Amino acid sequence: PLQGSPSSNIANMLNVEGARSRARQRKFATIGRYRVFRRPVAQALASRRGMRNRFKKGMRDGLDCYDPETRVFPRIAKKIHKGQPLTKRDLLLILKWKQNRIQDYFSTTVSDGNMSKINQAVRDAGKMDDEVKALEALDEIPGIGLATATTILTVCYPSRYTILDWRALETLDLFPSRLRKKPKMHKAEHWTAADYISEFFPNVKQRAKQWGCSLRNADRGLWGLSVAKQIEEIIKKSESI
């Protein structure tokens, strides 16, 4: 149609109306029987997604603290392998897992000065012939002690260290050879870093070889056998009541 003709004017009007209709469609959304602005809907959906992500993060954080051994410790070992340091959160999760509690005095354990010493000890523990030195350095940090020191290094180097624990000692019926008289109970306090390296660790390593498993699973197995023994003793005692 010629410019200015009735048919041309009608076509232009239709084009304008079509453009307006498309703009309205972009501006509004249909939800059920209602038409609402798209922008608030998009904002609401984005807010909902953000809230869901925050809930998921909260859940992940909770599960990390509930089960750090399977969820967090493998990540810590990878970090150490890459030369990255332990964070305060890493160390507190290890302390909580080993000691089965979180204490306010751990704030001293994870002070900036102590974290520097701890990470230096962890780096030393990765070197050959520096194991005793590293354990002794960790043992001196308030709130740690030798048993927890071995736990820290087991988390960081699971194929090179194992956890000194009275249950594993009980299963192995092991005491430091330097003791002239065997104590009545197995305790980690009877052991030194040198005893651990020369006597406890080789025994657990030998058990891992016998069982055909990893050092960590041998550690778990020894601990579990002590629990199993205690369970059987309680059952037997209950039958005589």
Coordinates of C-alpha atoms in Angstrom, one line a residue:
P1 CA 0.0 0.0 0.0
L2 CA 1.1 3.6 -0.7
Q3 CA 2.4 5.7 2.1
G4 CA -0.5 7.7 3.6
S5 CA -3.2 5.5 2.1
P6 CA -5.9 4.0 4.4
S7 CA -4.4 0.5 4.1
S8 CA -1.0 1.8 5.0
N9 CA -2.3 3.6 8.1
I10 CA -4.2 0.5 9.2
A11 CA -0.9 -1.6 8.8
N12 CA 1.0 0.9 10.9
M13 CA -1.6 0.9 13.6
L14 CA -1.5 -2.9 13.7
N15 CA 2.3 -2.9 13.9
V16 CA 2.2 -0.5 16.8
E17 CA -0.5 -2.4 18.6
G18 CA 1.4 -5.6 18.1
A19 CA 4.6 -4.1 19.6
R20 CA 2.6 -2.8 22.5
S21 CA 1.0 -6.3 23.0
R22 CA 4.5 -7.9 23.0
A23 CA 5.7 -5.3 25.5
R24 CA 2.8 -6.1 27.8
Q25 CA 3.5 -9.8 27.5
R26 CA 7.1 -9.2 28.5
K27 CA 6.0 -7.0 31.4
F28 CA 3.4 -9.3 32.8
A29 CA 3.2 -13.0 33.6
T30 CA 0.2 -15.2 34.1
I31 CA -0.1 -17.1 37.3
G32 CA -3.3 -19.1 37.5
R33 CA -6.1 -16.7 36.7
Y34 CA -4.0 -13.6 37.5
R35 CA -1.7 -11.4 35.5
V36 CA 1.2 -10.0 37.6
F37 CA 4.3 -7.9 36.9
R38 CA 7.2 -10.1 35.7
R39 CA 9.9 -8.2 37.6
P40 CA 8.5 -8.8 41.1
V41 CA 8.0 -12.5 40.1
A42 CA 11.6 -12.8 38.9
Q43 CA 12.8 -11.1 42.1
A44 CA 10.7 -13.4 44.2
L45 CA 12.1 -16.5 42.4
A46 CA 15.7 -15.2 42.7
S47 CA 15.1 -14.6 46.4
R48 CA 13.6 -18.1 46.8
R49 CA 16.7 -19.6 45.1
G50 CA 19.0 -17.6 47.3
M51 CA 17.1 -18.8 50.4
R52 CA 17.3 -22.4 49.3
N53 CA 21.0 -22.0 48.7
R54 CA 21.5 -20.6 52.2
F55 CA 19.5 -23.4 53.6
K56 CA 21.6 -25.9 51.7
K57 CA 24.8 -24.2 52.9
G58 CA 23.5 -24.3 56.5
M59 CA 22.8 -28.0 56.1
R60 CA 26.2 -28.7 54.7
D61 CA 27.9 -26.8 57.6
G62 CA 25.8 -28.8 60.1
L63 CA 26.7 -32.2 58.5
D64 CA 30.4 -31.2 58.3
C65 CA 30.4 -30.6 62.1
Y66 CA 28.3 -33.8 62.7
D67 CA 30.5 -36.1 60.7
P68 CA 33.9 -34.4 60.0
E69 CA 35.7 -37.7 59.5
T70 CA 34.0 -38.5 56.2
R71 CA 33.0 -35.0 55.1
V72 CA 35.9 -32.7 56.1
F73 CA 39.0 -34.7 56.9
P74 CA 39.6 -35.9 53.3
R75 CA 39.5 -32.3 52.2
I76 CA 42.0 -31.3 54.9
A77 CA 44.4 -34.0 53.8
K78 CA 44.2 -32.7 50.2
K79 CA 44.9 -29.2 51.4
I80 CA 48.0 -30.3 53.3
H81 CA 49.2 -32.2 50.3
K82 CA 49.0 -29.0 48.3
G83 CA 51.0 -27.1 50.9
Q84 CA 48.0 -25.2 52.4
P85 CA 47.8 -24.6 56.1
L86 CA 45.2 -25.8 58.6
T87 CA 42.5 -23.2 59.4
K88 CA 41.1 -22.6 62.9
R89 CA 37.9 -24.2 61.8
D90 CA 39.9 -27.3 60.6
L91 CA 41.6 -27.7 63.9
L92 CA 38.5 -27.1 66.0
L93 CA 36.7 -29.9 64.1
I94 CA 39.6 -32.2 64.7
L95 CA 39.7 -31.3 68.4
K96 CA 35.9 -31.8 68.7
W97 CA 36.0 -35.1 66.9
K98 CA 38.9 -36.5 69.0
Q99 CA 37.9 -35.1 72.4
N100 CA 34.1 -35.4 71.8
R101 CA 33.5 -31.9 73.0
I102 CA 34.1 -28.2 72.2
Q103 CA 35.5 -26.1 75.0
D104 CA 35.9 -22.4 75.4
Y105 CA 39.6 -22.8 76.3
F106 CA 40.1 -24.0 72.7
S107 CA 40.2 -20.3 71.8
T108 CA 43.7 -20.3 73.3
T109 CA 44.6 -23.5 71.3
V110 CA 43.6 -21.8 68.0
S111 CA 45.1 -18.4 68.8
D112 CA 47.1 -16.9 65.9
G113 CA 50.4 -17.6 67.6
N114 CA 49.5 -21.2 68.3
M115 CA 48.1 -21.8 64.8
S116 CA 51.5 -20.7 63.4
K117 CA 53.3 -23.2 65.6
I118 CA 50.7 -25.9 64.8
N119 CA 51.1 -25.4 61.0
Q120 CA 54.9 -25.4 61.3
A121 CA 54.7 -28.8 63.2
V122 CA 52.3 -30.1 60.5
R123 CA 54.8 -29.1 57.8
D124 CA 57.7 -30.8 59.8
A125 CA 55.6 -33.9 60.2
G126 CA 55.6 -34.4 56.4
K127 CA 59.4 -34.6 56.4
M128 CA 61.3 -37.8 57.0
D129 CA 62.9 -38.1 60.5
D130 CA 61.1 -35.1 61.9
E131 CA 58.1 -37.0 63.2
V132 CA 59.1 -37.0 66.9
K133 CA 60.0 -33.3 66.7
A134 CA 56.6 -32.5 65.2
L135 CA 54.7 -34.5 67.7
E136 CA 56.5 -32.9 70.6
A137 CA 55.8 -29.5 69.3
L138 CA 52.1 -30.2 69.0
D139 CA 52.1 -31.8 72.5
E140 CA 53.2 -28.5 74.0
I141 CA 50.2 -26.6 72.6
P142 CA 47.6 -26.0 75.3
G143 CA 44.5 -28.2 74.7
I144 CA 46.2 -30.7 72.5
G145 CA 48.5 -33.4 74.2
L146 CA 50.1 -36.4 72.5
A147 CA 46.9 -38.3 71.7
T148 CA 45.3 -35.3 70.0
A149 CA 48.6 -34.5 68.3
T150 CA 48.6 -37.9 66.6
T151 CA 45.0 -37.3 65.6
I152 CA 45.9 -34.0 63.9
L153 CA 48.7 -35.7 62.0
T154 CA 46.5 -38.7 61.1
V155 CA 44.0 -36.3 59.5
C156 CA 46.7 -34.5 57.6
Y157 CA 48.7 -37.6 56.6
P158 CA 46.4 -40.6 56.9
S159 CA 48.9 -43.0 55.3
R160 CA 51.8 -42.0 57.6
Y161 CA 50.3 -41.6 61.1
T162 CA 47.7 -43.4 63.2
I163 CA 45.8 -42.3 66.3
L164 CA 47.1 -43.1 69.8
D165 CA 44.1 -44.2 71.7
W166 CA 43.5 -46.3 74.8
R167 CA 41.1 -48.6 73.0
A168 CA 43.7 -49.5 70.3
L169 CA 46.2 -49.9 73.1
E170 CA 43.9 -52.2 74.9
T171 CA 43.3 -54.4 71.8
L172 CA 47.0 -54.6 71.2
D173 CA 47.7 -55.0 74.9
L174 CA 50.5 -52.6 74.4
F175 CA 52.6 -50.6 76.9
P176 CA 55.8 -48.7 76.3
S177 CA 58.7 -51.1 76.7
R178 CA 60.6 -48.6 78.9
L179 CA 58.1 -49.1 81.7
R180 CA 59.4 -51.5 84.3
K181 CA 56.0 -52.3 85.6
K182 CA 52.9 -52.5 83.5
P183 CA 50.1 -50.2 84.7
K184 CA 46.6 -51.6 85.4
M185 CA 45.0 -49.5 82.6
H186 CA 46.0 -48.5 79.1
K187 CA 46.4 -44.8 78.8
A188 CA 47.9 -42.5 76.2
E189 CA 49.5 -40.5 79.0
H190 CA 52.0 -43.4 79.4
W191 CA 53.4 -42.8 76.0
T192 CA 55.9 -40.3 74.6
A193 CA 56.3 -39.1 71.0
A194 CA 59.4 -41.4 70.7
D195 CA 57.5 -44.4 72.1
Y196 CA 54.7 -43.7 69.6
I197 CA 57.0 -43.7 66.6
S198 CA 59.2 -46.6 67.7
E199 CA 56.5 -48.9 69.2
F200 CA 52.9 -48.0 68.7
F201 CA 53.0 -47.0 65.1
P202 CA 54.8 -50.2 63.9
N203 CA 52.3 -52.4 65.7
V204 CA 49.4 -50.8 64.0
K205 CA 51.2 -50.9 60.7
Q206 CA 51.8 -54.6 61.2
R207 CA 48.2 -55.2 62.0
A208 CA 47.2 -53.3 58.8
K209 CA 49.5 -55.7 56.9
Q210 CA 47.9 -58.7 58.5
W211 CA 44.4 -57.6 57.8
G212 CA 45.2 -56.4 54.3
C213 CA 43.8 -52.9 54.9
S214 CA 44.8 -49.3 55.1
L215 CA 46.5 -47.9 58.2
R216 CA 43.3 -45.9 59.0
N217 CA 41.1 -49.0 58.8
A218 CA 43.4 -50.9 61.0
D219 CA 43.2 -48.1 63.5
R220 CA 39.4 -48.2 63.3
G221 CA 39.4 -52.0 63.6
L222 CA 41.5 -52.0 66.7
W223 CA 39.3 -49.3 68.3
G224 CA 36.2 -51.2 67.4
L225 CA 37.4 -54.5 68.8
S226 CA 37.8 -52.8 72.2
V227 CA 34.2 -51.6 72.0
A228 CA 33.1 -55.1 71.0
K229 CA 34.8 -56.6 74.0
Q230 CA 33.1 -54.1 76.3
I231 CA 29.7 -54.8 74.8
E232 CA 30.2 -58.6 75.3
E233 CA 31.3 -58.0 78.9
I234 CA 28.1 -55.9 79.6
I235 CA 25.9 -58.6 78.0
K236 CA 27.5 -61.3 80.1
K237 CA 27.1 -59.3 83.2
S238 CA 23.4 -58.6 82.5
E239 CA 22.8 -62.4 82.2
S240 CA 23.9 -62.9 85.8
I241 CA 21.5 -60.3 87.2

